[in-house]
Each structure stands twice: as structure tokens, then as C-alpha cells.
XYZ file of C-alpha atoms in Angstrom:
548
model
C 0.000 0.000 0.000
C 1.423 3.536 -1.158
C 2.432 6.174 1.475
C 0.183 7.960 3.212
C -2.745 5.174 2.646
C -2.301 3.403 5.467
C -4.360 5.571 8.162
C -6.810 3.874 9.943
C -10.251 5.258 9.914
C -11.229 7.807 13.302
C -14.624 8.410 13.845
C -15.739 11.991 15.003
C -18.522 12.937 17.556
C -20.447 14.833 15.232
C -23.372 13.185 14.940
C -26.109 15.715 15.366
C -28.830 15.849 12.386
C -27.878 19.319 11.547
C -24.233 18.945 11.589
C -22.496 19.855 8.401
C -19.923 17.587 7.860
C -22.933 14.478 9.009
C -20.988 11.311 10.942
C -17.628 12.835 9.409
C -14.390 11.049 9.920
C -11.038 10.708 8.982
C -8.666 8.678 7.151
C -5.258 10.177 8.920
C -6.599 13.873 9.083
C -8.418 14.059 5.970
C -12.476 14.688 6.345
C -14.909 12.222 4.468
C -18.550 11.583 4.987
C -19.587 8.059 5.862
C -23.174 8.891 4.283
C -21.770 9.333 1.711
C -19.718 6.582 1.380
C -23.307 4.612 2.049
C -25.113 6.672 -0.721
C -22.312 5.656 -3.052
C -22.122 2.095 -2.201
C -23.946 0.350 -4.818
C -21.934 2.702 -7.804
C -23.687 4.296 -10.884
C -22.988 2.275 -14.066
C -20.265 0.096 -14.409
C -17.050 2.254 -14.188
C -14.408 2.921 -17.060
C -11.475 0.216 -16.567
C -9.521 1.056 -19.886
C -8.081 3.246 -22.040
C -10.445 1.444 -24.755
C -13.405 1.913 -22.623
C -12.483 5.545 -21.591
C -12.472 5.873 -25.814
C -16.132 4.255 -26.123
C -17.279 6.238 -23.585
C -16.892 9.676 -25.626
C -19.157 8.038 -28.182
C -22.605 9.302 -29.101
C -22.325 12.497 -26.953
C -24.063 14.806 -29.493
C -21.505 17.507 -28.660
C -21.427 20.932 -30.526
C -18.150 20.854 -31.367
C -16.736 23.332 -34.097
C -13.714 23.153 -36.100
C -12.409 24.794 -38.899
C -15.936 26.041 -39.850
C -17.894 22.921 -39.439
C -19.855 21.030 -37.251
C -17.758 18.123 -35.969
C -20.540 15.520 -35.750
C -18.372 12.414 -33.670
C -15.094 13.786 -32.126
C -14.002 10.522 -31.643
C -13.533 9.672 -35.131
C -11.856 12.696 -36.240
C -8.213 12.347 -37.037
C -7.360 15.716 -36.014
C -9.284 15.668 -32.594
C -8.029 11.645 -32.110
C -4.601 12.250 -30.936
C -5.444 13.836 -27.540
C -7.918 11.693 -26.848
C -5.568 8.733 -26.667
C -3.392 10.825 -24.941
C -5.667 10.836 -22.019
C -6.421 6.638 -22.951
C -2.929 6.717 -22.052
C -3.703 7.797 -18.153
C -6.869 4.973 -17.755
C -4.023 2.259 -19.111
C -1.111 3.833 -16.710
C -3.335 2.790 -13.981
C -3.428 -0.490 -15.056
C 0.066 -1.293 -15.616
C 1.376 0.608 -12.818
C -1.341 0.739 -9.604
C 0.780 1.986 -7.229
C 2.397 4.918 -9.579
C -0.966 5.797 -11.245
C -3.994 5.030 -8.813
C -4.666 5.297 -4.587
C -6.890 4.364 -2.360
C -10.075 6.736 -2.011
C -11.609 6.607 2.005
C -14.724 7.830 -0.078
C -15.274 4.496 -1.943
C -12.911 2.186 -0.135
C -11.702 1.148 -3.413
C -8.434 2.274 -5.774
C -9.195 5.259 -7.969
C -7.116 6.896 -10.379
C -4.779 9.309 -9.274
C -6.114 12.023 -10.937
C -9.473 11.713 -9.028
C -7.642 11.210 -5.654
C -7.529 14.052 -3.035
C -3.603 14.084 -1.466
C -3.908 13.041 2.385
C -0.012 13.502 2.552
C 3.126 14.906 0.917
C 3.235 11.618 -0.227
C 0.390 11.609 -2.032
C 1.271 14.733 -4.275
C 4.402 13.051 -4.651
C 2.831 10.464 -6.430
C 1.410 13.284 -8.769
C 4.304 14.270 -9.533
C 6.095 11.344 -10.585
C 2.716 9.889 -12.413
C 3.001 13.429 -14.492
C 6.833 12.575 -15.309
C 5.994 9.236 -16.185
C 2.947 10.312 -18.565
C 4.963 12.656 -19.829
C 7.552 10.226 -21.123
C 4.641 7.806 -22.400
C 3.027 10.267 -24.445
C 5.269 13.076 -25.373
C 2.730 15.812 -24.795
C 0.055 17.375 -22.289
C -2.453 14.535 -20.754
C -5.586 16.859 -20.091
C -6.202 15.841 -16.902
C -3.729 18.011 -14.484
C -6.467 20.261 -14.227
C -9.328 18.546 -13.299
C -7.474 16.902 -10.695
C -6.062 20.078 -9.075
C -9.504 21.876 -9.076
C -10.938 18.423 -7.107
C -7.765 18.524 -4.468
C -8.491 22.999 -4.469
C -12.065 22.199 -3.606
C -11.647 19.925 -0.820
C -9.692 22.418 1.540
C -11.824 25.442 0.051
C -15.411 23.658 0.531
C -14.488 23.020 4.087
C -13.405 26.157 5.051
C -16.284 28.011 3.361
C -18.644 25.892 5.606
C -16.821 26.683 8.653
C -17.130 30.358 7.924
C -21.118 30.346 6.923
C -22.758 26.833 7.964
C -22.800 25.908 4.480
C -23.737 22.634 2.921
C -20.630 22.506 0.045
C -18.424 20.678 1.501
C -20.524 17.764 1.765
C -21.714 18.343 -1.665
C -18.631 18.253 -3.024
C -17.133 14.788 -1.697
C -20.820 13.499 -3.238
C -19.730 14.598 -6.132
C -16.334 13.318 -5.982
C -17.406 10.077 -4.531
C -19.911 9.802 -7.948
C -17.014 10.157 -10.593
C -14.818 8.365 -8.445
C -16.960 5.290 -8.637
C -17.485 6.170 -12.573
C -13.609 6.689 -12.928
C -14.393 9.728 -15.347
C -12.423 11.985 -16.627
C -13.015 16.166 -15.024
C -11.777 18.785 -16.349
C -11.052 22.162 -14.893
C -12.445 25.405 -16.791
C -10.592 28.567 -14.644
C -9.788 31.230 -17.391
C -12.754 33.470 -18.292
C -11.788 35.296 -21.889
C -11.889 38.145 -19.500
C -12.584 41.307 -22.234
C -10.980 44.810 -20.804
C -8.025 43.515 -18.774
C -7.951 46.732 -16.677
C -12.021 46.223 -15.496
C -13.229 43.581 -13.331
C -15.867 41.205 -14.230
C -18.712 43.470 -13.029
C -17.565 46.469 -14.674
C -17.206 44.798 -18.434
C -19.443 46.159 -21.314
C -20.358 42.627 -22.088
C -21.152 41.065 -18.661
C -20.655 37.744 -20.751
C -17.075 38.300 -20.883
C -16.667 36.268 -17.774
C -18.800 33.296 -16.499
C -21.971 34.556 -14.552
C -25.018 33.189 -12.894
C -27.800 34.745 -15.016
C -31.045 33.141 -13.317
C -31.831 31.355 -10.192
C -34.441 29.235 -9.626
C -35.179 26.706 -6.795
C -33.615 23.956 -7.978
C -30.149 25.756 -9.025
C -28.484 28.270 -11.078
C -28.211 29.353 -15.150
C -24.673 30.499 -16.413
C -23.882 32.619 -19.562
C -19.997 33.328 -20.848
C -16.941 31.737 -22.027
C -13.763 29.921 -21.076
C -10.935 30.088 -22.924
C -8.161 27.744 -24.290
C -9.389 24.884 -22.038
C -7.459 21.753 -22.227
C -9.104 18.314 -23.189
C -12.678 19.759 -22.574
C -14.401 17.908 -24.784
C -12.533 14.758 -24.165
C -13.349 15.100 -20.166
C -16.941 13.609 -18.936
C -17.353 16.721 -16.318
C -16.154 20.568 -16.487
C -15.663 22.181 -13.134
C -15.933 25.658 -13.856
C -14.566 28.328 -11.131
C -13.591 32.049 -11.208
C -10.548 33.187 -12.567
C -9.435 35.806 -10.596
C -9.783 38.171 -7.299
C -13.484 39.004 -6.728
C -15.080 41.822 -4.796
C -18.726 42.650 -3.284
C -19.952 43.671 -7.451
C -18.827 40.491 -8.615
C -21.347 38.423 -6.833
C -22.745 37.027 -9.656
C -19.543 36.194 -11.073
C -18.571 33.939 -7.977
C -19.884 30.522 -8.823
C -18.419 27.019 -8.667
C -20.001 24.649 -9.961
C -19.860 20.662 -11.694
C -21.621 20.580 -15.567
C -21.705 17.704 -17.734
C -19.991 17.809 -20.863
C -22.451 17.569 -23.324
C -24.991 19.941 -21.111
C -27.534 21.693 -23.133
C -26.559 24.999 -23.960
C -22.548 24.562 -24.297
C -20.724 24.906 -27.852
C -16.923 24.153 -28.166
C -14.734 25.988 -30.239
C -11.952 23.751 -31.042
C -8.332 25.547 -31.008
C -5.821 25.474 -33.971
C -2.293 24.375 -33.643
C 0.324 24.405 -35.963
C 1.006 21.585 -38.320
C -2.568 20.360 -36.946
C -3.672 19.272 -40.485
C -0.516 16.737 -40.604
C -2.624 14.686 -38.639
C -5.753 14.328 -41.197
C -3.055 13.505 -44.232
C -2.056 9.816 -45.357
C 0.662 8.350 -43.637
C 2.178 8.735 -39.640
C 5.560 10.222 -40.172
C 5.106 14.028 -41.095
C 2.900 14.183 -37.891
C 5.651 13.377 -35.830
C 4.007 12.214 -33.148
C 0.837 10.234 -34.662
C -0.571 8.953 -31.910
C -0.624 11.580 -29.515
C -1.183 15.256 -28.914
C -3.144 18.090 -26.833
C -6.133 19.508 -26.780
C -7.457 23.010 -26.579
C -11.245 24.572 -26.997
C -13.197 27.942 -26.433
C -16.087 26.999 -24.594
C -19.216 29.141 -24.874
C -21.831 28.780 -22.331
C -25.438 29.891 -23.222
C -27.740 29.673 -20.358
C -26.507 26.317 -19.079
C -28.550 24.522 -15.706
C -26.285 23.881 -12.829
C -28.468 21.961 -10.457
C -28.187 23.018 -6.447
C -26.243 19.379 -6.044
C -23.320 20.462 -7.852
C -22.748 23.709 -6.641
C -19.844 24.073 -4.184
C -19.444 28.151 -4.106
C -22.023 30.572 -5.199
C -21.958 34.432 -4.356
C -18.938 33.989 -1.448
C -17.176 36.041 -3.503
C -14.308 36.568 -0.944
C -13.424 32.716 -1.667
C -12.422 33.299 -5.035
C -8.978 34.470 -4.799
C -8.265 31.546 -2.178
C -9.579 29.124 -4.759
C -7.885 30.515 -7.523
C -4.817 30.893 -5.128
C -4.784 27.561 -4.335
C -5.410 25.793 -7.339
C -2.133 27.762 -8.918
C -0.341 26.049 -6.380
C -1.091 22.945 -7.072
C -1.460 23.463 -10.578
C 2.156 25.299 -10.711
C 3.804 22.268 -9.750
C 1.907 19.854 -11.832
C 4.280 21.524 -14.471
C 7.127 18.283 -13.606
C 4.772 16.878 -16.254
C 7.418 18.946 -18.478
C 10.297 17.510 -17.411
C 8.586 13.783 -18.819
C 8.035 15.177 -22.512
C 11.533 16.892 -21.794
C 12.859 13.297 -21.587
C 11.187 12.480 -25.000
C 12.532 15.372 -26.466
C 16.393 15.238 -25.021
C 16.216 11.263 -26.176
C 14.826 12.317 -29.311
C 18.541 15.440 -30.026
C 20.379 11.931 -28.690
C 19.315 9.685 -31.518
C 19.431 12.295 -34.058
C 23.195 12.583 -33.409
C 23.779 9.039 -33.301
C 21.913 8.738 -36.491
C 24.117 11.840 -38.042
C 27.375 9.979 -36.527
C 28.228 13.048 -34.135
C 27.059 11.068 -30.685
C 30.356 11.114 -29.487
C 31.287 14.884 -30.198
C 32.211 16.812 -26.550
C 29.677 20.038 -27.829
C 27.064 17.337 -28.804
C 27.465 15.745 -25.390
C 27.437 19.072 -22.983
C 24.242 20.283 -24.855
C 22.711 17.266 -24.071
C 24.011 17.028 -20.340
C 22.618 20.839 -20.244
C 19.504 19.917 -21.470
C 19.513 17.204 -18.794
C 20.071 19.904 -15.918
C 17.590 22.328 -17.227
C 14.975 19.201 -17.636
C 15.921 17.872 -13.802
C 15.621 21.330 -11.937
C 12.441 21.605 -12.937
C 11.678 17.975 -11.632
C 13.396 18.586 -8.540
C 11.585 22.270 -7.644
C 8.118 20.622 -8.617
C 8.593 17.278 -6.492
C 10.083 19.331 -3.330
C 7.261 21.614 -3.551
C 5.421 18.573 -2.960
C 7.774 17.119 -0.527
C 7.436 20.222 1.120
C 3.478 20.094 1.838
C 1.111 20.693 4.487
C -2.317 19.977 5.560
C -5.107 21.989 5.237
C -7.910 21.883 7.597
C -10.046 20.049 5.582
C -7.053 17.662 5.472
C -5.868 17.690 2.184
C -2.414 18.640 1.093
C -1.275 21.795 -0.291
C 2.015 21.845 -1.933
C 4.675 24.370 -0.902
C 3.835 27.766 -2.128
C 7.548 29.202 -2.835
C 8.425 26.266 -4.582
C 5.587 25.390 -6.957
C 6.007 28.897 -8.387
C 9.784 28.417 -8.572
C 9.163 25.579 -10.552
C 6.393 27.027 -13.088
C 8.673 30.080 -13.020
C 11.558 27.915 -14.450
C 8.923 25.698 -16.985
C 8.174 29.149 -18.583
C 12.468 29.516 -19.521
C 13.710 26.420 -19.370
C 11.290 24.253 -22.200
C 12.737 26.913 -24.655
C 16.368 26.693 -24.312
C 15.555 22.464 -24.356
C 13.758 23.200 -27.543
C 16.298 25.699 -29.064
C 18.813 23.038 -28.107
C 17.351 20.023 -29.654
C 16.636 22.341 -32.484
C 20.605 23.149 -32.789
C 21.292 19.371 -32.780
C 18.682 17.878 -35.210
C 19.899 20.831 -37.968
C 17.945 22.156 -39.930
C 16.840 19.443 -42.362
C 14.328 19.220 -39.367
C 12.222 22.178 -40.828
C 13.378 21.369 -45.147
C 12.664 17.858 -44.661
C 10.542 16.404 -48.137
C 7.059 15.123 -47.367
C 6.216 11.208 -46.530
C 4.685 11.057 -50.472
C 7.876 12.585 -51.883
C 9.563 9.682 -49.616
C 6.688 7.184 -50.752
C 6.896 8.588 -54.406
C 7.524 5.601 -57.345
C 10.287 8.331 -59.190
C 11.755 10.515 -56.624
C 11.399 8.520 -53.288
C 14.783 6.468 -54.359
C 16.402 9.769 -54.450
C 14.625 11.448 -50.984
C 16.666 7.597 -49.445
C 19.810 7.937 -51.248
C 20.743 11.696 -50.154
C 18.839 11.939 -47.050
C 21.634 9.070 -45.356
C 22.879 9.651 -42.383
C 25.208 6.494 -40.675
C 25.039 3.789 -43.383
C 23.589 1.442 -41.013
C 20.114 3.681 -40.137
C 17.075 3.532 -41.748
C 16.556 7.117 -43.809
C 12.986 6.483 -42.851
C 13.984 6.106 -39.272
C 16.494 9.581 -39.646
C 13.529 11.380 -40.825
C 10.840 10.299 -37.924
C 12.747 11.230 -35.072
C 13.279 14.862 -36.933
C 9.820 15.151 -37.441
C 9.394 14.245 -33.671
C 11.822 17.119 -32.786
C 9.940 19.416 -35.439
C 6.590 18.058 -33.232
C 7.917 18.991 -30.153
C 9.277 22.373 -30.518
C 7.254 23.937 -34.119
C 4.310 21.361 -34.322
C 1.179 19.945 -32.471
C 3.079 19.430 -29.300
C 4.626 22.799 -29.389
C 1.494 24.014 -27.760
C 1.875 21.955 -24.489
C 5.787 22.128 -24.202
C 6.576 25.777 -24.936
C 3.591 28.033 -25.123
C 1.358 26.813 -22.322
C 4.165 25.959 -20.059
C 4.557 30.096 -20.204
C 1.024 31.167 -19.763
C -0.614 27.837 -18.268
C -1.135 28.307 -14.649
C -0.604 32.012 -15.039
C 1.886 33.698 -16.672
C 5.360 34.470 -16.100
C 4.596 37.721 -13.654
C 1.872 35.977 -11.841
C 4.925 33.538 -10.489
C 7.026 36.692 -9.296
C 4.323 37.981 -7.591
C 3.909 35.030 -5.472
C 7.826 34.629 -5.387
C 8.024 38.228 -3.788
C 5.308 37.358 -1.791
C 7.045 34.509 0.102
C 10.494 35.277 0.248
C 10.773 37.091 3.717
C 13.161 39.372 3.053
C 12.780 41.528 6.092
C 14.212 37.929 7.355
C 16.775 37.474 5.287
C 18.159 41.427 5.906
C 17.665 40.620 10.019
C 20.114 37.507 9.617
C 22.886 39.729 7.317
C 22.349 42.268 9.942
C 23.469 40.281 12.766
C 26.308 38.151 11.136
C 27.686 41.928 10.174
C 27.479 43.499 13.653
C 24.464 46.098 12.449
C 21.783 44.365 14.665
C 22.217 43.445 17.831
C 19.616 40.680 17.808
C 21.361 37.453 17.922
C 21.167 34.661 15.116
C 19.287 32.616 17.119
C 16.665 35.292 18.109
C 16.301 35.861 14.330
C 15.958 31.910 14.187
C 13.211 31.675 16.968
C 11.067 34.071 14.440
C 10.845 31.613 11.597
C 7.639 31.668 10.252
C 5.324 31.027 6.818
C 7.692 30.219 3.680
C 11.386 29.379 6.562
C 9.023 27.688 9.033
C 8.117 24.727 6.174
C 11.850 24.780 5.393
C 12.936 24.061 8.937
C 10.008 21.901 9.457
C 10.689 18.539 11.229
C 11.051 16.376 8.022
C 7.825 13.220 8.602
C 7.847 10.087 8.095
């Protein structure tokens, strides 16, 4: 049994009919609901166990899905759309092969979930994020969808408790039903944060177009109607749930605007937008190799909400507007350090500079080798800020696990620099027959496909074919499909670049830091160990007694 599984159930007092949290307990310190666990016990429909399952279960939808102009009538089927949906296949077979990497044990159901539907009871838990992300990562060579989803569910656990301790609310409760329902469905959620947002320099409330951000526009008894978009949302239309929270600070105006809340995909009223990416159309052409990567990619969509039913049930926040910069505060941290998914598609692309060289003959070069080795410390420093954030975590009330602050924006900070000088570096060692390379029917052409082998050669002993997939791979990963998830999202995703300083600045105790220079140089005459006694927020989780 993984870390941080092993804590034996401890039943609370609170028993009373009105009480919240009803006959709440705790697996180590993390709040669950025993009725729910007995409303849950007989599971909805059989659960998806597969990656080929997870596929069939996208089918028949009746999605409004857009692309290029038209109607997409079965996403499934379409080869540009395909790619990311095996990517997330990938996760559902993961869990298979690998339990203990890729799935946990959920004190809602009693039974192993995937990880991405598990809330983190322990550092060790997020751990195990972080080294399932790497590990996807390496499988699939691009973004997996479902990062988001599951740090919106772990962000709502803490934020639904707290919000009931302040106001004698019901979400909390409502939200592990939820989470108990797709756990016992194994679906996939995803996570719909950024509004399209209009006038940057106006808040929600004071936009011409109050649609410009997500909004209740009705209320009835039995819930709440929202209007607006989301923007660039990853693997929307391949999740079975959108969780769809505020983007950004709210104040007493933006009441409306404060609303969390669980919608089925294919709810009446929402229309997807899918998102170009470059060399997209590669993927609906004859042939694999000019794709580069064939079989997998990302996904991004605009989705625009018209009047879409949220029923009471799924509602976990609605007009606390206060709330909304904790959720969106915590979520970033999470979601910040769920960027170590990078360094797993920077292993496919530093393997992928290796084997180009070797097929070119230069493997054994000195420059060849230190731009790989540098490619290998950029790649690992953002592995090893991402998994010590995580390392570094501590319980929330609610129980759940918030990664370190300070260091899950260090390591977003460094996925927003880093990806590019991998990419630029890979890009130096394929050459750049990467970007001149002749199409797969030029190579496949009767007349001139001879000559495309002949002076395309690299070591006598390699394939040309072979020479010529793994350039189109590198092409993928820094120019192509995959260029979306490695380089552009890992500098806005999460927030942009600025969004991480703020945070940085906000942590790094400098009046601290000046008090210990002061005493070391004979300025103050506090002693070092009176500045030590004062260690508190970002030092105090440094100098934390390290747990088992």
C-alpha cells in the first residue's frame, strides 16, 4: 500500500442531524462523509477500466463541437481531434500497468481510484502526482488533459471546508458526493478557470459585455443558469465533467460572477470551439511520419456557455465572492507544480537530439554531449523544484495537502524559460533538415522517393525512414502539435510568467533574510538565534521537522 494510505479510519462525535460535515471522519486527518460513502455504495454504471473503454465512452455524446468552420458531428472519429484523446487513454491504461504509480486508495469508496481523481492526504500523495506526471509525460510526449481537473478536485476539498466553517454551508458535503460519484465512474473532469476576460484593466462586473466572464444569469429553486466563455481549455471535450470556477480576485460587485459549480460535458446549452495548432492538419493527411508524433497530442477549446442549468447538487461556491482568490490561489499552487509533467516530454525530447546525433554519426562529439548534459540539468531542476514543492506540503484543515507555495512557483517560473532553451537546443542538434525535410509522399513517391533515401543518409547502417521520424518528432515537439503543451502553455498555463514573481516576492521574507545579514555583520544586535526563533510562513516549512 502507497504512502500515506495506510491511516486507519477515526470516527468523530459529530453526529447531530444538523451537523455539516454528518458522521464525518477521517482517514489520517483528511475529512470524508460516511453517508456518503453509504449513498455511493452500490456505484452508478459500471465504471471505465480502460483506455479502450475511456475511448467508447466519448461516443454518441451529441456535442457541438466546431472546427475549422464545421460542425464536428463524432469527435471521436476525427483524425485531427483523435490524438489527444488517446493521450488521455494513455492515463486509464497507466493505472493499469502501474497501480501503485498511477492510482490510490479513495476513504470515499474504499476502493483504488485513479490518481487524478484522488484528493492528497499527505506529501506523499502529491508526490505520487508528480512522478505519475513525469511518467505520462515520457509515455506520451505531450500534455495529458487531466492536471487540471485533478487540481480543481484537491483545491475544492480544503476550500469547501473552510467556506462551511465560515457560513454553515452545505458545500463541503456536496462536493465529496460529487467526488465520490465520478470516483466510482472513474471519469475523466476537467477544470475550466480562465474566463476570456474582455478589458483587462475592469473587473468582471464592470465589463461592457457582462458575458465576458462566467456569470449566474437566473436562479431558480432547484439551481443556477450560467452565460460566458472559457478560454483555451485543455481536453474539454474529451473530459466527462467541467468544473468551472472564477478566474481571478473578486469583490462585493462580482457576486454574480462567484460561482463554482460541476456541468456535464455535453450539457444543453454549451458549444466548443476547437483551437488550432500548428502543423494540426498533418494529422488528417495519409501516412504517420510528417505528424511526428501520430498517436498523440493536446487539446485546446473555447467553450461558450449559453444559459446552461447547474443543479443546487453540484454547486460548491455561489456568491462567497471573498473565496475566489483563495480558490484561484490555491489551485495555482497545485497546478504550478503539476508543471514536472514537463520535465517527462523533456525526456522524449532530449532522447529524441540523442538519436538524431547518433543517427548523423556526431554522438560522441564533446559540444554534442554538454548540450545534451545541459539539457539534462535544465529538464531535472524543474523535476526537482516541482517534487520538493510537494515534498514540502502541508495539511489543510479540511485535510488535504497543499504543496509548498515558494516552490511550486519556482518551478512554473523555471517551466516558462527552461522548455525553450531544451527546444532551441534540440533544435541546434537535429539541424535544420528538421524544418526542409521532403514530405512522406515525396519519400513514398515511385520516381523521386529512391532519391529522398539515397541523399537523405545519415550512418550507413540507419534507416533514412527512421532519420527522418525522429526529426519530425523534434519538429513536433518544438514547431508542431506538441509545441502548444511544451513551450507556449508551459509560459502562460497556470498564469503567466509575472503571476509567479508575484507570489515569489510574496514569500520570500526578506525583512528575514536582511535581520540575519544584519546580525552576522554586527548592524543588529539581535542574535542569530533570536532571528531563528522568528521563523515563520515560507522558513518555518523549510525548517520543518522532516515526517515520516
Amino acid at each position: 500500500m502507497p504512502a500515506g494510505e495506510e491511516g486507519r479510519l477515526k470516527h468523530s462525535d459529530n453526529t447531530s442531524p444538523g451537523a455539516v460535515a454528518s458522521r464525518a471522519c477521517t482517514e489520517g486527518d483528511l475529512v470524508i462523509d460516511q453517508d456518503v460513502i453509504a449513498a455511493h455504495s452500490a456505484g452508478p454504471a459500471k465504471p471505465i477500466r480502460s483506455g479502450a473503454e475511456y475511448i467508447e465512452s466519448l461516443r454518441g455524446r451529441g456535442l457541438k463541437v466546431y472546427l475549422m468552420g464545421e460542425r464536428v458531428e463524432e469527435p471521436v472519429d476525427h483524425p485531427i481531434i483523435r490524438p489527444s484523446i488517446n493521450a488521455v487513454a494513455r492515463t486509464y491504461d497507466l493505472a493499469n500497468e502501474d497501480p501503485e504509480l498511477a492510482s490510490a486508495l479513495s476513504p470515499l469508496t474504499g476502493d483504488r481510484v485513479n490518481r487524478f481523481l484522488h484528493i492528497s492526504a499527505s506529501s506523499a500523495d502529491l508526490v505520487m502526482q508528480n512522478k505519475m506526471q513525469r511518467r505520462l509525460g515520457q509515455l506520451t510526449g505531450t500534455c495529458f488533459q487531466r492536471c487540471v481537473g485533478m487540481d480543481a478536485l484537491n483545491s475544492l476539498h480544503s476550500v469547501t471546508y473552510d467556506l462551511d466553517q465560515k457560513y454553515q454551508t452545505s458545500y463541503h458535503a456536496r462536493f465529496t458526493s460529487f467526488l465520490a460519484r465520478v470516483q466510482r465512474a472513474n471519469a475523466v473532469i476537467g477544470g475550466a478557470m480562465t474566463d476570456v476576460k474582455g478589458d483587462r484593466g475592469r473587473s468582471p462586473s464592470q465589463q461592457a459585455d457582462p458575458d465576458l466572464f462566467l456569470h449566474v444569469v437566473r436562479r431558480t429553486a432547484d439551481g443556477v443558469y450560467v452565460s460566458g466563455a472559457k478560454a483555451h481549455q485543455t481536453g474539454c471535450l474529451n473530459s466527462h465533467w467541467l468544473i468551472v470556477m472564477p478566474t481571478m480576485r473578486l469583490e462585493a460587485p462580482d457576486t454574480d460572477y462567484a460561482i463554482v459549480g460541476a456541468i456535464p460535458v455535453d450539457a444543453e446549452g454549451i458549444t466548443y470551439i476547437y483551437g488550432r495548432q500548428s502543423c494540426d492538419t498533418r494529422s488528417a493527411e495519409a501516412g504517420d511520419i510528417d505528424a511526428g508524433n501520430a498517436q498523440f497530442s493536446g487539446q485546446e477549446a473555447m467553450i461558450i456557455f449559453d444559459d446552461v442549468f447547474i443543479p443546487t447538487e453540484f454547486i460548491f461556491l455561489d456568491g462567497e465572492f471573498e473565496f475566489a482568490s483563495t480558490l484561484v490561489e490555491r489551485f495555482t499552487c497545485y497546478h504550478r507544480r503539476s508543471y514536472v509533467c514537463k520535465s517527462g516530454v523533456g525526456d522524449v525530447l532530449i532522447g529524441a537530439a540523442a538519436t538524431v546525433a547518433d543517427y548523423n554519426g556526431v554522438e560522441r562529439v564533446s559540444h554534442v554531449r554538454d548540450k545534451l548534459v545541459e539539457m539534462t540539468h535544465l529538464n531535472e531542476t524543474i523535476y526537482g523544484t516541482g517534487i520538493a514543492a510537494s515534498h514540502q506540503g502541508s495539511a489543510m484543515k479540511s485535510g488535504a495537502y497543499l504543496p509548498d507555495e515558494m516552490l511550486a512557483n519556482v518551478c512554473k517560473h523555471h517551466v516558462t524559460r527552461f522548455p525553450y532553451e531544451i527546444g532551441r537546443l534540440a533544435q541546434d542538434l537535429a539541424g535544420g533538415l528538421m524544418v526542409t525535410l521532403p514530405s512522406e509522399r515525396d519519400l513514398r513517391h515511385e520516381t523521386i522517393g529512391p532519391l529522398v533515401e539515397k541523399y537523405l543518409k545519415g550512418r550507413p547502417e540507419v534507416a533514412t525512414e527512421d532519420r527522418i521520424r525522429v526529426l519530425r518528432l523534434v519538429e513536433n515537439m518544438t514547431l508542431g502539435r506538441n509545441a502548444v503543451g511544451y513551450l507556449t502553455e508551459s509560459m502562460h498555463g497556470a498564469g503567466s510568467p509575472q503571476a509567479q514573481r508575484i507570489q515569489i516576492a510574496r514569500s520570500m521574507q526578506i525583512e528575514f533574510k536582511k535581520g540575519l545579514a544584519k546580525a552576522l555583520a554586527g548592524v543588529s544586535n539581535a542574535s542569530r538565534e533570536e532571528i531563528s526563533r522568528d521563523l515563520s510562513t515560507y522558513m518555518a516549512r523549510v525548517f520543518a521537522p522532516a515526517r515520516n
